[in-house]
Amino acid sequence: MKKLKHSKYKNTGILFEMLVQKLTSETLSSDKSVSVDIIKKYFGKNTELSKELHLYNLLVKERFKSEARALDYIRTIKEAHTKLNQSLLKKQRYNLVKEISEKFVFDNMSKMHINNYKVLASINMIFEYAETDNPKQLLECKNVIVDNGLLTERVSAKKDPVLEQFQAQPKEVRLLTYKLLVDKFNDRYSVLDESQKGLLNKFITNVNDSNALRNYVQKIIPNIKNQLSEQSKHVSDPVVKIKVQKLSEMLCNVENLKTIKESHILSLLRYFDLIKELKGVHA
C-alpha cells in the first residue's frame, strides 16, 4: 500500500496562512502590501479556494465533546469537499502558487512557522486522498485533527485584570495611556543609531520569516566586521586590539546559524555599541 505524501503546494490552508503572515510582515515594515492583493484575488467571495478554505476552518474551529461525533463531522466535511469544482479548484490553486512564486521566493515563505501546521496537513491529506488509498495513514490524520481541536472543549481565555481595567476606561484615558507608552518606548530606544534601529525593525517584522531575518543578518555581519577592522587600526592598546579581533572572529558563529534568536539580535546590538564606543574614543 502506497505511503501518502503531503504537499504544501496543494494545501490551501497553509498557503493562506503563509500569505497572512507575509501581510503582517509587510504591514509592520510599512512596505507596499502585495499579499493583500493576492488574498483578495484568490480568497475573495465565491472563489473555489475561499470555499475550500472555509472547510479547513470548519475543521480547525469546531468543537465536540464526543469522539464519535467528531469523526462523523470529519466525514461530513470530506463529503462537502468532494462537491467542490475540483478542476477549478486545482486551476485556482496552481495560479495562486504561481503568483506567490513570482512575487516572493516560495521556498522562503514555505519555511515560515505555522502554529497548526500538523492539523492543516492532516486536513489536506483527508481532502486529497480516498479512504482506500491508505486507511491506516488517513485514520492517523483524523486522530491528529480530533486530538488537536475537534475533541477539545472551548475554554474561555483567562482575562488579564490589568487589561480589563484598561478596556473599561474612557476613550480619552486609553488614548492618553497609549501616548505615554509610545513616548516611553521612544525615550528608551532614542539612543539607538540607525543600524540598531534597522536591525530591530527587521527582527520585529520578520519574526515569522526566519529565512528573511537570517539573510539580513548575514548581510550586515560583513559590514560589522569591516567596521571593527577599521576601528581596531586606531587602537594603541595591544590587549584591546586582540579582544576586538577575537570579537570579530566570533561573528562567524552567528553568520552560520540556521535560526536567529533574540539572544543573537542582542549580541549584534552590542557589536554596534562597541563600534560607536571605538569611534567615540578616536573621534
PDB file of C-alpha atoms in Angstrom:
ATOM      1  CA  MET A   1       0.000   0.000   0.000  1.00  0.00           C
ATOM      2  CA  LYS A   2       1.444   3.346  -1.054  1.00  0.00           C
ATOM      3  CA  LYS A   3       2.540   5.912   1.510  1.00  0.00           C
ATOM      4  CA  LEU A   4       0.572   9.120   1.118  1.00  0.00           C
ATOM      5  CA  LYS A   5       2.545  12.355   0.819  1.00  0.00           C
ATOM      6  CA  HIS A   6       1.596  15.844   1.874  1.00  0.00           C
ATOM      7  CA  SER A   7       2.377  18.834  -0.363  1.00  0.00           C
ATOM      8  CA  LYS A   8       2.351  22.475   0.749  1.00  0.00           C
ATOM      9  CA  TYR A   9       1.633  23.436  -2.859  1.00  0.00           C
ATOM     10  CA  LYS A  10      -1.734  21.677  -2.614  1.00  0.00           C
ATOM     11  CA  ASN A  11      -2.609  22.811   0.899  1.00  0.00           C
ATOM     12  CA  THR A  12      -4.940  25.810   0.676  1.00  0.00           C
ATOM     13  CA  GLY A  13      -4.949  26.249   4.472  1.00  0.00           C
ATOM     14  CA  ILE A  14      -1.164  26.556   4.665  1.00  0.00           C
ATOM     15  CA  LEU A  15      -0.949  28.776   1.558  1.00  0.00           C
ATOM     16  CA  PHE A  16      -3.444  31.161   3.156  1.00  0.00           C
ATOM     17  CA  GLU A  17      -1.550  31.195   6.495  1.00  0.00           C
ATOM     18  CA  MET A  18       1.692  31.972   4.652  1.00  0.00           C
ATOM     19  CA  LEU A  19       0.070  34.947   2.923  1.00  0.00           C
ATOM     20  CA  VAL A  20      -1.422  36.243   6.182  1.00  0.00           C
ATOM     21  CA  GLN A  21       1.991  36.101   7.878  1.00  0.00           C
ATOM     22  CA  LYS A  22       3.572  37.857   4.900  1.00  0.00           C
ATOM     23  CA  LEU A  23       0.846  40.514   5.045  1.00  0.00           C
ATOM     24  CA  THR A  24       1.601  41.066   8.759  1.00  0.00           C
ATOM     25  CA  SER A  25       5.288  41.469   7.974  1.00  0.00           C
ATOM     26  CA  GLU A  26       4.577  43.952   5.169  1.00  0.00           C
ATOM     27  CA  THR A  27       2.223  45.959   7.374  1.00  0.00           C
ATOM     28  CA  LEU A  28       4.729  46.241  10.235  1.00  0.00           C
ATOM     29  CA  SER A  29       7.573  47.228   7.928  1.00  0.00           C
ATOM     30  CA  SER A  30       5.358  49.819   6.158  1.00  0.00           C
ATOM     31  CA  ASP A  31       6.133  48.244   2.797  1.00  0.00           C
ATOM     32  CA  LYS A  32       3.552  48.326  -0.001  1.00  0.00           C
ATOM     33  CA  SER A  33       1.438  45.252   0.579  1.00  0.00           C
ATOM     34  CA  VAL A  34       1.488  42.733  -2.251  1.00  0.00           C
ATOM     35  CA  SER A  35      -0.017  39.954  -0.148  1.00  0.00           C
ATOM     36  CA  VAL A  36      -3.344  41.715   0.389  1.00  0.00           C
ATOM     37  CA  ASP A  37      -3.940  41.897  -3.365  1.00  0.00           C
ATOM     38  CA  ILE A  38      -3.234  38.178  -3.736  1.00  0.00           C
ATOM     39  CA  ILE A  39      -5.535  37.327  -0.819  1.00  0.00           C
ATOM     40  CA  LYS A  40      -8.369  39.418  -2.285  1.00  0.00           C
ATOM     41  CA  LYS A  41      -7.875  37.894  -5.730  1.00  0.00           C
ATOM     42  CA  TYR A  42      -7.825  34.222  -4.749  1.00  0.00           C
ATOM     43  CA  PHE A  43      -9.776  34.156  -1.483  1.00  0.00           C
ATOM     44  CA  GLY A  44     -12.427  36.705  -2.319  1.00  0.00           C
ATOM     45  CA  LYS A  45     -16.131  35.884  -2.203  1.00  0.00           C
ATOM     46  CA  ASN A  46     -17.260  32.887  -4.294  1.00  0.00           C
ATOM     47  CA  THR A  47     -13.810  31.685  -5.409  1.00  0.00           C
ATOM     48  CA  GLU A  48     -13.383  27.927  -5.178  1.00  0.00           C
ATOM     49  CA  LEU A  49     -10.334  28.455  -2.961  1.00  0.00           C
ATOM     50  CA  SER A  50     -12.398  30.501  -0.484  1.00  0.00           C
ATOM     51  CA  LYS A  51     -14.933  27.666  -0.327  1.00  0.00           C
ATOM     52  CA  GLU A  52     -12.187  25.141   0.385  1.00  0.00           C
ATOM     53  CA  LEU A  53     -10.603  27.435   2.986  1.00  0.00           C
ATOM     54  CA  HIS A  54     -13.994  27.624   4.703  1.00  0.00           C
ATOM     55  CA  LEU A  55     -13.981  23.814   5.029  1.00  0.00           C
ATOM     56  CA  TYR A  56     -10.472  23.942   6.531  1.00  0.00           C
ATOM     57  CA  ASN A  57     -11.680  26.497   9.075  1.00  0.00           C
ATOM     58  CA  LEU A  58     -14.706  24.384   9.984  1.00  0.00           C
ATOM     59  CA  LEU A  59     -12.394  21.516  10.940  1.00  0.00           C
ATOM     60  CA  VAL A  60      -9.995  23.811  12.798  1.00  0.00           C
ATOM     61  CA  LYS A  61     -12.528  25.831  14.794  1.00  0.00           C
ATOM     62  CA  GLU A  62     -15.418  23.460  15.552  1.00  0.00           C
ATOM     63  CA  ARG A  63     -15.512  21.571  18.896  1.00  0.00           C
ATOM     64  CA  PHE A  64     -17.213  18.352  20.020  1.00  0.00           C
ATOM     65  CA  LYS A  65     -17.372  16.507  23.343  1.00  0.00           C
ATOM     66  CA  SER A  66     -17.715  13.089  21.687  1.00  0.00           C
ATOM     67  CA  GLU A  67     -15.025  11.471  19.540  1.00  0.00           C
ATOM     68  CA  ALA A  68     -17.715   9.646  17.539  1.00  0.00           C
ATOM     69  CA  ARG A  69     -19.408  12.942  16.678  1.00  0.00           C
ATOM     70  CA  ALA A  70     -16.063  14.500  15.786  1.00  0.00           C
ATOM     71  CA  LEU A  71     -15.224  11.672  13.371  1.00  0.00           C
ATOM     72  CA  ASP A  72     -18.698  11.856  11.859  1.00  0.00           C
ATOM     73  CA  TYR A  73     -18.187  15.602  11.386  1.00  0.00           C
ATOM     74  CA  ILE A  74     -14.911  14.944   9.524  1.00  0.00           C
ATOM     75  CA  ARG A  75     -16.746  12.589   7.160  1.00  0.00           C
ATOM     76  CA  THR A  76     -19.397  15.264   6.538  1.00  0.00           C
ATOM     77  CA  ILE A  77     -16.767  17.914   5.707  1.00  0.00           C
ATOM     78  CA  LYS A  78     -14.936  15.415   3.467  1.00  0.00           C
ATOM     79  CA  GLU A  79     -18.172  14.798   1.564  1.00  0.00           C
ATOM     80  CA  ALA A  80     -18.732  18.554   1.225  1.00  0.00           C
ATOM     81  CA  HIS A  81     -15.228  18.892  -0.203  1.00  0.00           C
ATOM     82  CA  THR A  82     -15.965  16.330  -2.952  1.00  0.00           C
ATOM     83  CA  LYS A  83     -18.813  18.573  -4.125  1.00  0.00           C
ATOM     84  CA  LEU A  84     -16.449  21.458  -4.885  1.00  0.00           C
ATOM     85  CA  ASN A  85     -15.466  22.043  -8.502  1.00  0.00           C
ATOM     86  CA  GLN A  86     -12.216  20.071  -8.335  1.00  0.00           C
ATOM     87  CA  SER A  87     -10.857  21.122 -11.741  1.00  0.00           C
ATOM     88  CA  LEU A  88     -11.486  24.811 -10.999  1.00  0.00           C
ATOM     89  CA  LEU A  89     -10.030  24.372  -7.511  1.00  0.00           C
ATOM     90  CA  LYS A  90      -6.797  22.908  -8.899  1.00  0.00           C
ATOM     91  CA  LYS A  91      -6.552  25.659 -11.507  1.00  0.00           C
ATOM     92  CA  GLN A  92      -7.004  28.433  -8.935  1.00  0.00           C
ATOM     93  CA  ARG A  93      -4.510  26.822  -6.567  1.00  0.00           C
ATOM     94  CA  TYR A  94      -1.961  26.432  -9.387  1.00  0.00           C
ATOM     95  CA  ASN A  95      -2.337  30.100 -10.316  1.00  0.00           C
ATOM     96  CA  LEU A  96      -2.053  31.099  -6.635  1.00  0.00           C
ATOM     97  CA  VAL A  97       1.220  29.213  -6.154  1.00  0.00           C
ATOM     98  CA  LYS A  98       2.499  30.625  -9.448  1.00  0.00           C
ATOM     99  CA  GLU A  99       1.747  34.208  -8.392  1.00  0.00           C
ATOM    100  CA  ILE A 100       3.284  33.702  -4.936  1.00  0.00           C
ATOM    101  CA  SER A 101       6.423  32.362  -6.641  1.00  0.00           C
ATOM    102  CA  GLU A 102       6.518  35.365  -8.986  1.00  0.00           C
ATOM    103  CA  LYS A 103       6.064  37.978  -6.236  1.00  0.00           C
ATOM    104  CA  PHE A 104       8.087  36.243  -3.486  1.00  0.00           C
ATOM    105  CA  VAL A 105      10.534  33.367  -3.073  1.00  0.00           C
ATOM    106  CA  PHE A 106       8.187  30.454  -2.421  1.00  0.00           C
ATOM    107  CA  ASP A 107      10.880  28.311  -0.745  1.00  0.00           C
ATOM    108  CA  ASN A 108      11.468  31.098   1.782  1.00  0.00           C
ATOM    109  CA  MET A 109       7.768  31.524   2.504  1.00  0.00           C
ATOM    110  CA  SER A 110       7.299  27.777   2.862  1.00  0.00           C
ATOM    111  CA  LYS A 111       9.785  27.836   5.765  1.00  0.00           C
ATOM    112  CA  MET A 112       7.541  30.127   7.818  1.00  0.00           C
ATOM    113  CA  HIS A 113       6.406  28.684  11.131  1.00  0.00           C
ATOM    114  CA  ILE A 114       2.720  27.703  11.032  1.00  0.00           C
ATOM    115  CA  ASN A 115       1.319  27.035  14.512  1.00  0.00           C
ATOM    116  CA  ASN A 116      -1.269  24.457  13.451  1.00  0.00           C
ATOM    117  CA  TYR A 117       0.769  23.028  10.580  1.00  0.00           C
ATOM    118  CA  LYS A 118       0.198  19.399  11.582  1.00  0.00           C
ATOM    119  CA  VAL A 119      -3.583  19.836  11.705  1.00  0.00           C
ATOM    120  CA  LEU A 120      -3.709  21.654   8.351  1.00  0.00           C
ATOM    121  CA  ALA A 121      -1.515  18.962   6.792  1.00  0.00           C
ATOM    122  CA  SER A 122      -3.810  16.234   8.131  1.00  0.00           C
ATOM    123  CA  ILE A 123      -6.903  18.006   6.784  1.00  0.00           C
ATOM    124  CA  ASN A 124      -5.265  18.294   3.380  1.00  0.00           C
ATOM    125  CA  MET A 125      -4.444  14.576   3.323  1.00  0.00           C
ATOM    126  CA  ILE A 126      -8.090  13.740   4.027  1.00  0.00           C
ATOM    127  CA  PHE A 127      -9.245  16.088   1.267  1.00  0.00           C
ATOM    128  CA  GLU A 128      -6.705  14.865  -1.303  1.00  0.00           C
ATOM    129  CA  TYR A 129      -6.919  11.094  -0.844  1.00  0.00           C
ATOM    130  CA  ALA A 130      -9.625   8.413  -0.798  1.00  0.00           C
ATOM    131  CA  GLU A 131     -10.053   6.086   2.199  1.00  0.00           C
ATOM    132  CA  THR A 132      -8.896   3.123   0.102  1.00  0.00           C
ATOM    133  CA  ASP A 133      -5.540   4.740  -0.714  1.00  0.00           C
ATOM    134  CA  ASN A 134      -4.145   4.136   2.767  1.00  0.00           C
ATOM    135  CA  PRO A 135      -6.806   3.639   5.505  1.00  0.00           C
ATOM    136  CA  LYS A 136      -4.296   3.441   8.345  1.00  0.00           C
ATOM    137  CA  GLN A 137      -2.492   6.662   7.447  1.00  0.00           C
ATOM    138  CA  LEU A 138      -5.749   8.545   6.906  1.00  0.00           C
ATOM    139  CA  LEU A 139      -7.026   7.305  10.272  1.00  0.00           C
ATOM    140  CA  GLU A 140      -3.883   8.782  11.870  1.00  0.00           C
ATOM    141  CA  CYS A 141      -4.687  12.066  10.131  1.00  0.00           C
ATOM    142  CA  LYS A 142      -8.199  12.024  11.569  1.00  0.00           C
ATOM    143  CA  ASN A 143      -6.798  11.346  15.036  1.00  0.00           C
ATOM    144  CA  VAL A 144      -4.499  14.370  14.696  1.00  0.00           C
ATOM    145  CA  ILE A 145      -7.478  16.594  13.825  1.00  0.00           C
ATOM    146  CA  VAL A 146      -9.582  15.192  16.662  1.00  0.00           C
ATOM    147  CA  ASP A 147      -6.839  15.295  19.312  1.00  0.00           C
ATOM    148  CA  ASN A 148      -5.675  18.793  18.386  1.00  0.00           C
ATOM    149  CA  GLY A 149      -9.001  20.543  18.080  1.00  0.00           C
ATOM    150  CA  LEU A 150     -12.326  18.843  17.459  1.00  0.00           C
ATOM    151  CA  LEU A 151     -12.409  16.992  20.774  1.00  0.00           C
ATOM    152  CA  THR A 152     -11.089  19.859  22.870  1.00  0.00           C
ATOM    153  CA  GLU A 153     -13.763  21.846  24.656  1.00  0.00           C
ATOM    154  CA  ARG A 154     -13.519  25.523  24.002  1.00  0.00           C
ATOM    155  CA  VAL A 155     -12.009  27.091  27.101  1.00  0.00           C
ATOM    156  CA  SER A 156     -12.533  30.763  27.648  1.00  0.00           C
ATOM    157  CA  ALA A 157      -9.234  32.551  27.881  1.00  0.00           C
ATOM    158  CA  LYS A 158      -8.259  33.798  31.307  1.00  0.00           C
ATOM    159  CA  LYS A 159      -8.586  37.552  31.241  1.00  0.00           C
ATOM    160  CA  ASP A 160      -5.839  39.814  32.438  1.00  0.00           C
ATOM    161  CA  PRO A 161      -7.267  42.062  35.204  1.00  0.00           C
ATOM    162  CA  VAL A 162      -4.982  44.926  34.145  1.00  0.00           C
ATOM    163  CA  LEU A 163      -6.190  44.663  30.549  1.00  0.00           C
ATOM    164  CA  GLU A 164      -9.818  44.509  31.690  1.00  0.00           C
ATOM    165  CA  GLN A 165      -9.333  47.642  33.774  1.00  0.00           C
ATOM    166  CA  PHE A 166      -7.681  49.407  30.826  1.00  0.00           C
ATOM    167  CA  GLN A 167     -10.535  48.477  28.441  1.00  0.00           C
ATOM    168  CA  ALA A 168     -13.088  49.785  30.936  1.00  0.00           C
ATOM    169  CA  GLN A 169     -11.542  53.275  30.904  1.00  0.00           C
ATOM    170  CA  PRO A 170     -12.996  56.125  28.788  1.00  0.00           C
ATOM    171  CA  LYS A 171     -11.573  56.538  25.287  1.00  0.00           C
ATOM    172  CA  GLU A 172      -9.649  59.709  26.249  1.00  0.00           C
ATOM    173  CA  VAL A 173      -7.875  57.879  29.100  1.00  0.00           C
ATOM    174  CA  ARG A 174      -6.973  54.954  26.848  1.00  0.00           C
ATOM    175  CA  LEU A 175      -5.554  57.307  24.193  1.00  0.00           C
ATOM    176  CA  LEU A 176      -3.504  59.155  26.824  1.00  0.00           C
ATOM    177  CA  THR A 177      -2.179  55.838  28.185  1.00  0.00           C
ATOM    178  CA  TYR A 178      -1.224  54.736  24.685  1.00  0.00           C
ATOM    179  CA  LYS A 179       0.586  58.041  24.046  1.00  0.00           C
ATOM    180  CA  LEU A 180       2.534  57.665  27.295  1.00  0.00           C
ATOM    181  CA  LEU A 181       3.561  54.122  26.338  1.00  0.00           C
ATOM    182  CA  VAL A 182       4.753  55.281  22.902  1.00  0.00           C
ATOM    183  CA  ASP A 183       6.682  58.183  24.432  1.00  0.00           C
ATOM    184  CA  LYS A 184       8.285  55.833  26.955  1.00  0.00           C
ATOM    185  CA  PHE A 185       9.263  53.422  24.182  1.00  0.00           C
ATOM    186  CA  ASN A 186      10.765  56.254  22.114  1.00  0.00           C
ATOM    187  CA  ASP A 187      12.694  57.591  25.129  1.00  0.00           C
ATOM    188  CA  ARG A 188      14.105  54.142  25.870  1.00  0.00           C
ATOM    189  CA  TYR A 189      15.293  53.496  22.325  1.00  0.00           C
ATOM    190  CA  SER A 190      16.223  57.045  21.313  1.00  0.00           C
ATOM    191  CA  VAL A 191      19.905  56.238  21.946  1.00  0.00           C
ATOM    192  CA  LEU A 192      19.933  53.594  19.222  1.00  0.00           C
ATOM    193  CA  ASP A 193      21.644  54.529  15.969  1.00  0.00           C
ATOM    194  CA  GLU A 194      20.187  53.835  12.509  1.00  0.00           C
ATOM    195  CA  SER A 195      21.953  50.476  12.212  1.00  0.00           C
ATOM    196  CA  GLN A 196      20.494  49.260  15.505  1.00  0.00           C
ATOM    197  CA  LYS A 197      17.018  50.548  14.655  1.00  0.00           C
ATOM    198  CA  GLY A 198      17.228  48.809  11.272  1.00  0.00           C
ATOM    199  CA  LEU A 199      18.198  45.528  12.924  1.00  0.00           C
ATOM    200  CA  LEU A 200      15.361  45.768  15.468  1.00  0.00           C
ATOM    201  CA  ASN A 201      12.887  46.600  12.721  1.00  0.00           C
ATOM    202  CA  LYS A 202      13.919  43.526  10.714  1.00  0.00           C
ATOM    203  CA  PHE A 203      13.708  41.327  13.812  1.00  0.00           C
ATOM    204  CA  ILE A 204      10.187  42.534  14.647  1.00  0.00           C
ATOM    205  CA  THR A 205       8.779  42.485  11.109  1.00  0.00           C
ATOM    206  CA  ASN A 206      10.324  39.134  10.157  1.00  0.00           C
ATOM    207  CA  VAL A 207       9.647  37.238  13.380  1.00  0.00           C
ATOM    208  CA  ASN A 208       7.721  34.618  11.374  1.00  0.00           C
ATOM    209  CA  ASP A 209      10.072  34.633   8.403  1.00  0.00           C
ATOM    210  CA  SER A 210      13.278  33.128   9.769  1.00  0.00           C
ATOM    211  CA  ASN A 211      14.890  32.893   6.344  1.00  0.00           C
ATOM    212  CA  ALA A 212      14.482  36.618   5.598  1.00  0.00           C
ATOM    213  CA  LEU A 213      15.860  37.511   9.045  1.00  0.00           C
ATOM    214  CA  ARG A 214      18.843  35.189   8.596  1.00  0.00           C
ATOM    215  CA  ASN A 215      19.587  36.687   5.167  1.00  0.00           C
ATOM    216  CA  TYR A 216      19.525  40.189   6.646  1.00  0.00           C
ATOM    217  CA  VAL A 217      21.863  39.204   9.488  1.00  0.00           C
ATOM    218  CA  GLN A 218      24.257  37.531   7.043  1.00  0.00           C
ATOM    219  CA  LYS A 219      24.201  40.735   5.000  1.00  0.00           C
ATOM    220  CA  ILE A 220      25.091  43.109   7.857  1.00  0.00           C
ATOM    221  CA  ILE A 221      27.758  40.953   9.535  1.00  0.00           C
ATOM    222  CA  PRO A 222      30.465  41.649   6.895  1.00  0.00           C
ATOM    223  CA  ASN A 223      29.809  45.366   7.416  1.00  0.00           C
ATOM    224  CA  ILE A 224      30.227  44.969  11.193  1.00  0.00           C
ATOM    225  CA  LYS A 225      33.483  43.066  10.630  1.00  0.00           C
ATOM    226  CA  ASN A 226      34.785  45.756   8.303  1.00  0.00           C
ATOM    227  CA  GLN A 227      33.968  48.485  10.793  1.00  0.00           C
ATOM    228  CA  LEU A 228      35.640  46.592  13.639  1.00  0.00           C
ATOM    229  CA  SER A 229      38.703  46.005  11.473  1.00  0.00           C
ATOM    230  CA  GLU A 230      38.856  49.676  10.532  1.00  0.00           C
ATOM    231  CA  GLN A 231      38.455  50.887  14.122  1.00  0.00           C
ATOM    232  CA  SER A 232      40.989  48.386  15.501  1.00  0.00           C
ATOM    233  CA  LYS A 233      43.668  50.079  13.367  1.00  0.00           C
ATOM    234  CA  HIS A 234      43.385  53.103  15.621  1.00  0.00           C
ATOM    235  CA  VAL A 235      43.625  51.117  18.871  1.00  0.00           C
ATOM    236  CA  SER A 236      47.011  51.563  20.528  1.00  0.00           C
ATOM    237  CA  ASP A 237      46.474  49.141  23.430  1.00  0.00           C
ATOM    238  CA  PRO A 238      47.561  45.678  22.161  1.00  0.00           C
ATOM    239  CA  VAL A 239      45.273  43.832  24.607  1.00  0.00           C
ATOM    240  CA  VAL A 240      42.194  45.784  23.471  1.00  0.00           C
ATOM    241  CA  LYS A 241      43.217  45.227  19.859  1.00  0.00           C
ATOM    242  CA  ILE A 242      43.345  41.447  20.344  1.00  0.00           C
ATOM    243  CA  LYS A 243      39.945  41.470  22.068  1.00  0.00           C
ATOM    244  CA  VAL A 244      38.373  43.405  19.197  1.00  0.00           C
ATOM    245  CA  GLN A 245      39.848  40.945  16.693  1.00  0.00           C
ATOM    246  CA  LYS A 246      38.536  37.983  18.687  1.00  0.00           C
ATOM    247  CA  LEU A 247      35.073  39.535  18.856  1.00  0.00           C
ATOM    248  CA  SER A 248      35.146  39.960  15.089  1.00  0.00           C
ATOM    249  CA  GLU A 249      36.023  36.281  14.636  1.00  0.00           C
ATOM    250  CA  MET A 250      33.122  35.258  16.898  1.00  0.00           C
ATOM    251  CA  LEU A 251      30.705  36.819  14.422  1.00  0.00           C
ATOM    252  CA  CYS A 252      31.304  33.819  12.152  1.00  0.00           C
ATOM    253  CA  ASN A 253      29.331  31.713  14.635  1.00  0.00           C
ATOM    254  CA  VAL A 254      26.275  33.950  14.211  1.00  0.00           C
ATOM    255  CA  GLU A 255      26.729  34.171  10.452  1.00  0.00           C
ATOM    256  CA  ASN A 256      26.398  30.394  10.035  1.00  0.00           C
ATOM    257  CA  LEU A 257      23.350  29.920  12.271  1.00  0.00           C
ATOM    258  CA  LYS A 258      20.209  28.431  10.721  1.00  0.00           C
ATOM    259  CA  THR A 259      17.874  30.126  13.222  1.00  0.00           C
ATOM    260  CA  ILE A 260      18.360  33.660  14.522  1.00  0.00           C
ATOM    261  CA  LYS A 261      17.202  34.038  18.121  1.00  0.00           C
ATOM    262  CA  GLU A 262      16.602  37.084  20.293  1.00  0.00           C
ATOM    263  CA  SER A 263      19.938  36.496  22.051  1.00  0.00           C
ATOM    264  CA  HIS A 264      21.762  36.789  18.707  1.00  0.00           C
ATOM    265  CA  ILE A 265      19.999  40.079  17.959  1.00  0.00           C
ATOM    266  CA  LEU A 266      21.057  41.422  21.375  1.00  0.00           C
ATOM    267  CA  SER A 267      24.640  40.389  20.656  1.00  0.00           C
ATOM    268  CA  LEU A 268      24.611  42.235  17.329  1.00  0.00           C
ATOM    269  CA  LEU A 269      23.173  45.333  19.018  1.00  0.00           C
ATOM    270  CA  ARG A 270      26.115  45.213  21.435  1.00  0.00           C
ATOM    271  CA  TYR A 271      28.525  44.983  18.492  1.00  0.00           C
ATOM    272  CA  PHE A 272      27.052  48.205  17.128  1.00  0.00           C
ATOM    273  CA  ASP A 273      27.525  49.741  20.601  1.00  0.00           C
ATOM    274  CA  LEU A 274      31.166  48.654  20.558  1.00  0.00           C
ATOM    275  CA  ILE A 275      31.693  50.281  17.174  1.00  0.00           C
ATOM    276  CA  LYS A 276      30.171  53.521  18.483  1.00  0.00           C
ATOM    277  CA  GLU A 277      32.458  53.388  21.542  1.00  0.00           C
ATOM    278  CA  LEU A 278      35.553  52.857  19.393  1.00  0.00           C
ATOM    279  CA  LYS A 279      34.561  55.698  17.081  1.00  0.00           C
ATOM    280  CA  GLY A 280      33.983  57.946  20.101  1.00  0.00           C
ATOM    281  CA  VAL A 281      37.432  57.234  21.524  1.00  0.00           C
ATOM    282  CA  HIS A 282      39.205  58.038  18.272  1.00  0.00           C
ATOM    283  CA  ALA A 283      36.970  60.871  17.130  1.00  0.00           C
TER     284      ALA A 283
END
